[in-house]
Short mmCIF file of C-alpha atoms in Angstrom, two decimals:
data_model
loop_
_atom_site.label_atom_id
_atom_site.label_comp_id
_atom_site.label_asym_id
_atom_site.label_seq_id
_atom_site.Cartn_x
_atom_site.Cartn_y
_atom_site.Cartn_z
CA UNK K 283 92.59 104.60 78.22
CA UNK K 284 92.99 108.14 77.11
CA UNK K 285 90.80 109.51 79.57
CA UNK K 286 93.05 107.43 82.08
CA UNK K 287 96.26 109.15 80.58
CA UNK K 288 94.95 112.70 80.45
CA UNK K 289 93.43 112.42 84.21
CA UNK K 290 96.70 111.23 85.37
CA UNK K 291 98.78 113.61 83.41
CA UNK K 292 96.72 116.67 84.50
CA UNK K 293 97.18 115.57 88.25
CA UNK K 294 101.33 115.41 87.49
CA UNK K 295 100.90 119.15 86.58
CA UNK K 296 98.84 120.20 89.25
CA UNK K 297 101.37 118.02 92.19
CA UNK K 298 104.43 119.74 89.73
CA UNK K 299 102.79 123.20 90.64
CA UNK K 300 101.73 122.54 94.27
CA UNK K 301 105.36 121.70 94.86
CA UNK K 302 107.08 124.47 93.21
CA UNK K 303 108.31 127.61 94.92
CA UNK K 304 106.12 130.56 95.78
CA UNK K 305 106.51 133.99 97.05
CA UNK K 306 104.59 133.93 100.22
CA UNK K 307 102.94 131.25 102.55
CA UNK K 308 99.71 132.67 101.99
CA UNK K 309 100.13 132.12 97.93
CA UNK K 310 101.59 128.74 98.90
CA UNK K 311 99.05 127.62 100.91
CA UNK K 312 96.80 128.98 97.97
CA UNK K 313 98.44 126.66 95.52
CA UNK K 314 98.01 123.47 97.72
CA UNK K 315 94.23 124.04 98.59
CA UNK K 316 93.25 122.07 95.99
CA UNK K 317 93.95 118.91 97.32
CA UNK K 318 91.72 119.63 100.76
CA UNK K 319 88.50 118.79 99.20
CA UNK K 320 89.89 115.06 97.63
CA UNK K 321 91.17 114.67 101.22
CA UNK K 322 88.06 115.07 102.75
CA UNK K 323 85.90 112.91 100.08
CA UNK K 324 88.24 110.12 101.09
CA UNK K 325 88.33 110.16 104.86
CA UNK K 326 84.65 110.80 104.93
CA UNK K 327 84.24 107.33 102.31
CA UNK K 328 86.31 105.54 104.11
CA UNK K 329 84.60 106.35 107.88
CA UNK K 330 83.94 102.47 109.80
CA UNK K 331 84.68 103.09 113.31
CA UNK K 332 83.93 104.92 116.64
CA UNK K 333 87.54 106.62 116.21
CA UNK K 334 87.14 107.72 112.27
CA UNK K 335 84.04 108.85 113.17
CA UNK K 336 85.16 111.26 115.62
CA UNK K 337 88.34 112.09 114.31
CA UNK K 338 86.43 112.85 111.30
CA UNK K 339 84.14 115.47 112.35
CA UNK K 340 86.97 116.95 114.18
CA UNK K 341 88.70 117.84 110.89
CA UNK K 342 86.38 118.99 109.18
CA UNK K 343 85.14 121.12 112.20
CA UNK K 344 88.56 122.87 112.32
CA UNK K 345 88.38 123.04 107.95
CA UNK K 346 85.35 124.14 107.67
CA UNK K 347 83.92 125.83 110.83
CA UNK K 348 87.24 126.97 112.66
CA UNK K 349 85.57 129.66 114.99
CA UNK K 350 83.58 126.59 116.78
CA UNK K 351 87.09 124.28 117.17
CA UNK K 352 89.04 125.09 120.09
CA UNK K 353 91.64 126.69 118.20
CA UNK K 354 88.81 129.22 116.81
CA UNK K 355 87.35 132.84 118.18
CA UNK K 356 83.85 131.18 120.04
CA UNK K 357 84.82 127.62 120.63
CA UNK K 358 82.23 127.59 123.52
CA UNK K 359 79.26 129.18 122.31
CA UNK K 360 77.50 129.71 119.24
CA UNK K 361 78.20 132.55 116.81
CA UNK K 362 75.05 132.05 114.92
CA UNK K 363 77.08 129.76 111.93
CA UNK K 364 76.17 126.60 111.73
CA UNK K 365 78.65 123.94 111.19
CA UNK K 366 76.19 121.48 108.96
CA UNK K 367 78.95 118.92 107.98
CA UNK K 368 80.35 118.49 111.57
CA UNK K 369 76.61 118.11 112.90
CA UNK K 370 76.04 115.23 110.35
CA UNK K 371 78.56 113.36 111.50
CA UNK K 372 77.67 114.23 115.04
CA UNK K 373 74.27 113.10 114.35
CA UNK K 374 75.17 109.61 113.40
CA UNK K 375 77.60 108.99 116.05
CA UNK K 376 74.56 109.96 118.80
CA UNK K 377 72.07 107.70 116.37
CA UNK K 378 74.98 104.88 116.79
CA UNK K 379 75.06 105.58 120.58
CA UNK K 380 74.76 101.99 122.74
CA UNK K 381 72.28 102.60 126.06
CA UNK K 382 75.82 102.42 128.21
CA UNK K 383 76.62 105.95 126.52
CA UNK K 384 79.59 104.91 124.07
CA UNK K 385 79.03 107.28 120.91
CA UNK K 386 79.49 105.47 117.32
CA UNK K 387 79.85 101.91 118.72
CA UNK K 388 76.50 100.28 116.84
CA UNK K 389 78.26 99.45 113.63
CA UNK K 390 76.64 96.43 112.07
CA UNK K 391 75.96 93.98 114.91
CA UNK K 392 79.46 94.55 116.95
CA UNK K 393 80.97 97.04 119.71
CA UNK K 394 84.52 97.39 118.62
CA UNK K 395 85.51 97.42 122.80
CA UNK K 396 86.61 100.22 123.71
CA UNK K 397 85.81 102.41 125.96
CA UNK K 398 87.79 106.04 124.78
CA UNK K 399 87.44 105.57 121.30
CA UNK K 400 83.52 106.72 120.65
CA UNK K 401 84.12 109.82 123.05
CA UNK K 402 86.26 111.34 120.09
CA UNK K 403 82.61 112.39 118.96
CA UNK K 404 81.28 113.90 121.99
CA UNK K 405 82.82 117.55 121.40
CA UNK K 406 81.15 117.53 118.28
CA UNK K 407 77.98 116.49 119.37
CA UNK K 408 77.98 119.12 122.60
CA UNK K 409 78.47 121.45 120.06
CA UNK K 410 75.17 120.30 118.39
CA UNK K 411 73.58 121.85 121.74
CA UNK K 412 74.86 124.75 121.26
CA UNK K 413 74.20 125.49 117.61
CA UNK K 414 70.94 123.16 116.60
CA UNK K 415 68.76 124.67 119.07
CA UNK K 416 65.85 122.52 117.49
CA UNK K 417 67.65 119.42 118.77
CA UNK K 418 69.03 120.82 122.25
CA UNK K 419 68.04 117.91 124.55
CA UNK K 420 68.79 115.18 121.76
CA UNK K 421 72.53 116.44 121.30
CA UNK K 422 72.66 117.16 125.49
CA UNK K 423 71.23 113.95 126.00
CA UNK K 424 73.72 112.21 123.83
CA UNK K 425 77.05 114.22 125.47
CA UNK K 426 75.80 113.53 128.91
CA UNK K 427 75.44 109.92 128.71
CA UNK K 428 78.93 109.49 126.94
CA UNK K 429 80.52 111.69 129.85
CA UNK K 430 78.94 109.67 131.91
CA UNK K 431 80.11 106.60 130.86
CA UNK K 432 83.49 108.02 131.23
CA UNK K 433 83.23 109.35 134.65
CA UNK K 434 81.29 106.54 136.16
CA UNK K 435 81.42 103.37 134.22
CA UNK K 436 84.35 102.88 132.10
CA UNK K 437 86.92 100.90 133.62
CA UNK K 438 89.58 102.44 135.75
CA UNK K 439 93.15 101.13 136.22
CA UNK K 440 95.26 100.80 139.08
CA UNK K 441 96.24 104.55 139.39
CA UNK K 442 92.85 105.62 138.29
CA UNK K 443 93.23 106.34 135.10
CA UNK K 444 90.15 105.85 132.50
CA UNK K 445 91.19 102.58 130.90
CA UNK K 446 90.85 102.26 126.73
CA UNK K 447 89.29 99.37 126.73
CA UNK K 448 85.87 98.22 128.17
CA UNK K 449 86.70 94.43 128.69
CA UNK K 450 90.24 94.98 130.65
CA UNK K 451 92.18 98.04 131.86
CA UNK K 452 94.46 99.07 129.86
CA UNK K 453 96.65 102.10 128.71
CA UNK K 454 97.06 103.14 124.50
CA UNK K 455 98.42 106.63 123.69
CA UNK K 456 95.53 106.85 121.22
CA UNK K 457 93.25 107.30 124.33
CA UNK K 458 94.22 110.97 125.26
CA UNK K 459 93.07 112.31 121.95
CA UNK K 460 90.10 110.19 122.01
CA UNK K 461 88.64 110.96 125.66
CA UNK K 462 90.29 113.44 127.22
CA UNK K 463 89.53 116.81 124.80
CA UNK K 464 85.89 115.92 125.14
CA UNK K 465 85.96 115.76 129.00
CA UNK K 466 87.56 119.75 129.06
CA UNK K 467 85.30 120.62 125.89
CA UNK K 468 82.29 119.53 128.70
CA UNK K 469 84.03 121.19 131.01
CA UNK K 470 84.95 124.76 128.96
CA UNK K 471 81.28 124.40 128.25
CA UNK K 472 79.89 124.15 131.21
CA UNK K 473 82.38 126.19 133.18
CA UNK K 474 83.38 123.05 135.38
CA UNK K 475 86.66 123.19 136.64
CA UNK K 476 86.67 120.01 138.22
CA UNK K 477 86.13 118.45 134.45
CA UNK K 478 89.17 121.07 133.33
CA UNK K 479 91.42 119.14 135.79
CA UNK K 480 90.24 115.58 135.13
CA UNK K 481 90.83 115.90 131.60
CA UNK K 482 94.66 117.22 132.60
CA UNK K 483 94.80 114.62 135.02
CA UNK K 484 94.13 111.60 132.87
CA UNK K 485 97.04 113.22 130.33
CA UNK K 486 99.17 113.17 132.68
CA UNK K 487 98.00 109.48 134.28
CA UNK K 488 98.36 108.20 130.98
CA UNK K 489 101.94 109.70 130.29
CA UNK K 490 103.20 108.19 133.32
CA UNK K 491 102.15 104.97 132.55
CA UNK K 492 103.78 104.72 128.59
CA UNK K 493 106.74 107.44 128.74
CA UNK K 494 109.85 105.78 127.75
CA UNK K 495 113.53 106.92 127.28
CA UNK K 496 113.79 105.96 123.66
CA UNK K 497 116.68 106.82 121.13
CA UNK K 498 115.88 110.52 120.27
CA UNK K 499 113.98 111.27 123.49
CA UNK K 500 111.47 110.84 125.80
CA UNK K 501 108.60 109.59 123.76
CA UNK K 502 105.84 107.51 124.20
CA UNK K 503 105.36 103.47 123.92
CA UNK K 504 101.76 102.26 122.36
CA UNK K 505 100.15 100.15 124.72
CA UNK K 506 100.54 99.31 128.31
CA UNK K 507 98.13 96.30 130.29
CA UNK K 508 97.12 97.55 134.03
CA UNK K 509 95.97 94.26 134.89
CA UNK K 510 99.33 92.51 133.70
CA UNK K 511 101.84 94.97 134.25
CA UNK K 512 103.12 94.21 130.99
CA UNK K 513 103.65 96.14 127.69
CA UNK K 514 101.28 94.76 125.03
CA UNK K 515 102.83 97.23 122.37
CA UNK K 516 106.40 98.90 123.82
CA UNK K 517 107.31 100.18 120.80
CA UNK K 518 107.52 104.10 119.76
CA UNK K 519 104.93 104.30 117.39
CA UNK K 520 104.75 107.91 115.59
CA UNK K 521 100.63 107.39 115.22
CA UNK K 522 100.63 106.51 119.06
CA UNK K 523 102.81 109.96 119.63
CA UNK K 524 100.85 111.91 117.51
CA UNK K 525 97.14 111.01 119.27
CA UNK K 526 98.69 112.06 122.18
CA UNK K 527 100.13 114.61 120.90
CA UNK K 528 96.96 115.81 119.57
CA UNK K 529 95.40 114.88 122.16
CA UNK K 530 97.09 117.28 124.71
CA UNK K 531 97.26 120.21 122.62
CA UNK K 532 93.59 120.03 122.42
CA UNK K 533 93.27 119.82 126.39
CA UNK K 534 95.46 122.57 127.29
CA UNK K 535 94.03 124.83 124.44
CA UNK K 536 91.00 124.67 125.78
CA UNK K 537 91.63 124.83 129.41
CA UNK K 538 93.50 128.37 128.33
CA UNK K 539 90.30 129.75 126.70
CA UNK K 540 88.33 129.53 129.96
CA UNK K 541 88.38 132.20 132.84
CA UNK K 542 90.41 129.24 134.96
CA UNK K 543 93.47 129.27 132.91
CA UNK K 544 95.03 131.60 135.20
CA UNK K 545 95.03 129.20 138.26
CA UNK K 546 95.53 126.40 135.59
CA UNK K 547 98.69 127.79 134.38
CA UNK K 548 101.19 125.32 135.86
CA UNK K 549 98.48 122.15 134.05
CA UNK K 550 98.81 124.29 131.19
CA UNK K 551 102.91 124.12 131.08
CA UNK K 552 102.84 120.23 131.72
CA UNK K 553 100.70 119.84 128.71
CA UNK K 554 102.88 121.98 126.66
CA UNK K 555 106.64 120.67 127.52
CA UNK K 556 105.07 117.00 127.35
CA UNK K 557 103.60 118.09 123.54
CA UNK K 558 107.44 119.44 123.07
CA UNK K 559 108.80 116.36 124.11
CA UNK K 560 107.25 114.21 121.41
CA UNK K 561 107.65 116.75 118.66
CA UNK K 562 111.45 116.55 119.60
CA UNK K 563 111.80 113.53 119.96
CA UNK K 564 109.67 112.25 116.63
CA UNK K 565 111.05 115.34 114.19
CA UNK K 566 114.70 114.02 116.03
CA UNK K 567 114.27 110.70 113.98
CA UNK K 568 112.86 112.32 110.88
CA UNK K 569 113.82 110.30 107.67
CA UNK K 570 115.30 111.15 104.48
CA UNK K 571 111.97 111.12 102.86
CA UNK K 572 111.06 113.86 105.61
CA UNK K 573 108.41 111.72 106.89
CA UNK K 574 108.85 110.27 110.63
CA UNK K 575 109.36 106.38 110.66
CA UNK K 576 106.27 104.34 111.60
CA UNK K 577 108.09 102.89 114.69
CA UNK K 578 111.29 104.51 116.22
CA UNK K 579 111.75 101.51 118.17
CA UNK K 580 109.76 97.98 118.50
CA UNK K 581 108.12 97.50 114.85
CA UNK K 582 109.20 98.84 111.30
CA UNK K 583 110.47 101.55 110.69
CA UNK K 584 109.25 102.69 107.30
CA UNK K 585 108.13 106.57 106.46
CA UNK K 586 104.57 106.85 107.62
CA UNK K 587 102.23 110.17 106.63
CA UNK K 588 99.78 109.87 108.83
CA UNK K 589 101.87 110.66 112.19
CA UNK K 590 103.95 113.05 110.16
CA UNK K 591 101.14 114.79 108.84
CA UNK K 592 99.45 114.49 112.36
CA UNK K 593 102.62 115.99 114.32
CA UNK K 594 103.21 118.80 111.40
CA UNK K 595 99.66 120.03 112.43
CA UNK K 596 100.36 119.87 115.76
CA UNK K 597 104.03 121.79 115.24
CA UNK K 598 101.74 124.22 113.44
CA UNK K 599 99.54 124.82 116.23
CA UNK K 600 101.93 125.08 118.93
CA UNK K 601 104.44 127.65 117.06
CA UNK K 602 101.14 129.64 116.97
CA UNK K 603 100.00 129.72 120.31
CA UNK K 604 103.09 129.13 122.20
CA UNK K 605 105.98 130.94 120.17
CA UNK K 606 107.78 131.20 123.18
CA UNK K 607 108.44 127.83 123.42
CA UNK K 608 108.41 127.05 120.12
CA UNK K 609 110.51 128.55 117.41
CA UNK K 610 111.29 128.41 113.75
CA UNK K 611 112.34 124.87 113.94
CA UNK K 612 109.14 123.43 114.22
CA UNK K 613 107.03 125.17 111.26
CA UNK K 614 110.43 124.09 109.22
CA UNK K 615 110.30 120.73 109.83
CA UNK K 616 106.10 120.90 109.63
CA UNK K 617 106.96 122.46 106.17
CA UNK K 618 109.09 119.86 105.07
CA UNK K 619 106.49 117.06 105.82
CA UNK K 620 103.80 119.01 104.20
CA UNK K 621 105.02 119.22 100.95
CA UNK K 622 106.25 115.91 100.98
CA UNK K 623 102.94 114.62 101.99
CA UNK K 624 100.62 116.70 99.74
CA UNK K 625 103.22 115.43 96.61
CA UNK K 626 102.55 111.80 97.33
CA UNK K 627 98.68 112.47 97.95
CA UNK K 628 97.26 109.81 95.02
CA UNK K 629 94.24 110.99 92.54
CA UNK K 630 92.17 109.71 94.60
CA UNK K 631 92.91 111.83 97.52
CA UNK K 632 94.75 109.54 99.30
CA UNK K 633 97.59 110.19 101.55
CA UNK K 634 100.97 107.77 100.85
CA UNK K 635 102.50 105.94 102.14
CA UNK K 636 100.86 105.29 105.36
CA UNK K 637 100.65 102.61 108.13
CA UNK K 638 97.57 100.04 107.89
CA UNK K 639 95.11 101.27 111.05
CA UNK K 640 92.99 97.93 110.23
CA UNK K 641 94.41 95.01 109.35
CA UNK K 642 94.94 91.36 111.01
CA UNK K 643 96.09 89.72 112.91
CA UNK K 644 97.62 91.40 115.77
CA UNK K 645 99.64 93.52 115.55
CA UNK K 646 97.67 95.69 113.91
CA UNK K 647 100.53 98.49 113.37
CA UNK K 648 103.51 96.74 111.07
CA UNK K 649 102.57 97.03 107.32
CA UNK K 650 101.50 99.81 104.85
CA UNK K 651 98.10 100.34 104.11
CA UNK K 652 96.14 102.08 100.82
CA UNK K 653 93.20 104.06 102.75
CA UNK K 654 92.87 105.59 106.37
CA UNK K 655 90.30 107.49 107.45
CA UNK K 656 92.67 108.76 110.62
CA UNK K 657 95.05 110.01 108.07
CA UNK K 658 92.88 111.69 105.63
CA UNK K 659 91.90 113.78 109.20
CA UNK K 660 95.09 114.19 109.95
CA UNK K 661 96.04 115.72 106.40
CA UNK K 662 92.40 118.50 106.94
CA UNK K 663 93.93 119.33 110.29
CA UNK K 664 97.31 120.09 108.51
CA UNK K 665 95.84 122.20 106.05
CA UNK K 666 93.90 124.08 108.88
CA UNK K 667 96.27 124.42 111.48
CA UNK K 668 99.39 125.49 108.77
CA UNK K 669 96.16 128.00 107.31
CA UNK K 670 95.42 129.75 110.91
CA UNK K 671 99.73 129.75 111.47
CA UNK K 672 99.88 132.37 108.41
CA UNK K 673 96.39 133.73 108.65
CA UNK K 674 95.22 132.51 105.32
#
């Protein structure tokens, strides 16, 4: 029991510390670096799907290896580093591959049916190609087949955009992080400009299918049935904004670091007002807690960490590369959810209080949860992206 006291007491401290002022973001940033590696024990011990999985070795590829990210100096080539914990979890989601081409789907004796969800890998595991030269073909291999099954097998819906799911066509905003970075990482990769304007194409398929006119903007609704025409999930749910979000910033980042950004430019401004419209409208409804509500409209509307944390990395990112277009306003608000969000982290690592990813029945989306793997990625690509902003 003492033990118990002192552990807890000695984590107050260190949360009173991380939380009190500091004379420059780089000393700040400093201060709150403890808490990355009990974020990343957690996500990676909580890791059970074709999403985590991907999502996983995304964050720690921007944490730990930043120059091979997108965001990073040689996203498209090696430097000669070698990003070992990113290629482990690469490694299992091409081990996990079904013949079809879906990464991470063999868990246990189920596909969890989708059809976006296990490409969330494959940018991880083309970079495998380019930095395990012992196991060229085996990563290659393993990135073909899942663009493959993309391209030429997934299901396509009415306006030809790649559907989420492998059983029926339908639209969820977590597809464009999940599928659509991996088809311009191919592309970057490969120098295929055809792949550069797919992957901008099915962001902007995808918008027009779920973009709603919702109480503090334009902002996405969750999930949207092709074969119906009906909404399956209308609401505004922040985790739903922030994938695509994420998912955009990723796609138009990328498609700048090639030689065909220059012909690309007007893709390039799509991507970037429609990442501007979310942030706007999702830091519009911001809560006293400074954490954006789970729902804005359709579900509860309770604070929820992992889109805040999600969007602050994103608002991070974007006042970065795009100052231009976006100023001071965003790294505030970003500011304000990261300390609130690395105050509540538990000793355990956990972030708090966050929406439930897994539970039953459906929906899925309406109750708090204790552990998600999505949001212990979201909170590494916070710490990254707000690092890289000040040049830690």
């Amino acid at each position: 029991m003492r033990e118990t006291r002192l552990a807890v007491s000695v984590w107050s401290l260190l949360c009173l510390g991380a939380c009190a002022a500091h004379p420059s973001d780089a000393s700040l940033y400093q201060s709150k670096l403890w808490v990355a590696g009990n974020i990343r024990s957690a996500m990676l011990a909580s890791i059970r799907t074709s999403w985590e999985q991907g999502t996983a070795a995304g964050a720690i590829l921007e944490f730990n290896n930043p120059e091979y990210s997108v965001f990073g100096s040689s996203p498209f080539v090696s430097d000669g580093n070698f990003p070992f914990s990113t290629l482990q979890l690469a490694y299992s989601a091409a081990v996990r591959q079904t013949p079809d081409g879906r990464l991470s789907q063999e868990i246990g004796d189920a596909l969890d049916g989708a059809a976006l969800d296990g490409a969330s890998a494959g940018s991880a595991v083309l970079l495998g190609s380019l930095t395990d030269p012992s196991r060229y073909n085996y990563w290659l291999d393993a990135a073909n087949a899942q663009l493959n099954f993309l391209l030429n097998v997934a299901p396509r819906t009415s306006t030809g955009a790649i559907s989420h799911r492998v059983d029926s066509r339908q639209y969820w905003a977590d597809g464009v992080y999940m599928g659509f970075p991996f088809i311009a990482y191919f592309g970057a990769v490969t120098n295929n400009a055809t792949l550069l304007q797919i992957a901008y194409d099915q962001c902007r398929l995808y918008r027009d299918a779920l973009i709603l006119d919702g109480p503090t903007g334009k902002l996405w609704g969750h999930i949207y049935s092709d074969d119906n025409k009906t909404w399956i999930d209308e609401g505004i749910w922040g985790t739903g904004n922030a994938w695509a979000a994420l998912g955009m910033l990723r796609v138009a980042v990328t498609i700048q670091k090639t030689e065909h950004s220059s012909h690309m430019a007007s893709q390039i401004a799509c991507l970037t007002s429609w990442i501007k419209e979310i942030l706007d409208g999702e830091f519009a409804a911001l809560t006293t807690d400074n954490l954006v509500p789970n729902y804005i409209t359709g579900g509860p509307s309770f604070p929820d960490a992992a889109s805040s944390t999600a969007l602050a990395s994103v608002a991070y990112r974007v006042a970065y590369i795009f100052p231009q277009q976006f100023g001071k306003h965003y790294t505030h608000v970003a500011a304000k959810i990261r300390d609130t969000v690395i105050c509540n982290i538990t000793n355990l690592g956990t972030l708090q209080p966050i929406v439930d990813p897994l539970p039953d029945p459906f929906p899925y989306w309406n109750q708090t949860g204790l552990l998600s793997t999505e949001a212990q990625a979201f909170g590494l690509m916070m710490l990254s992206a707000w690092r890289d902003w000040i040049g830690a």
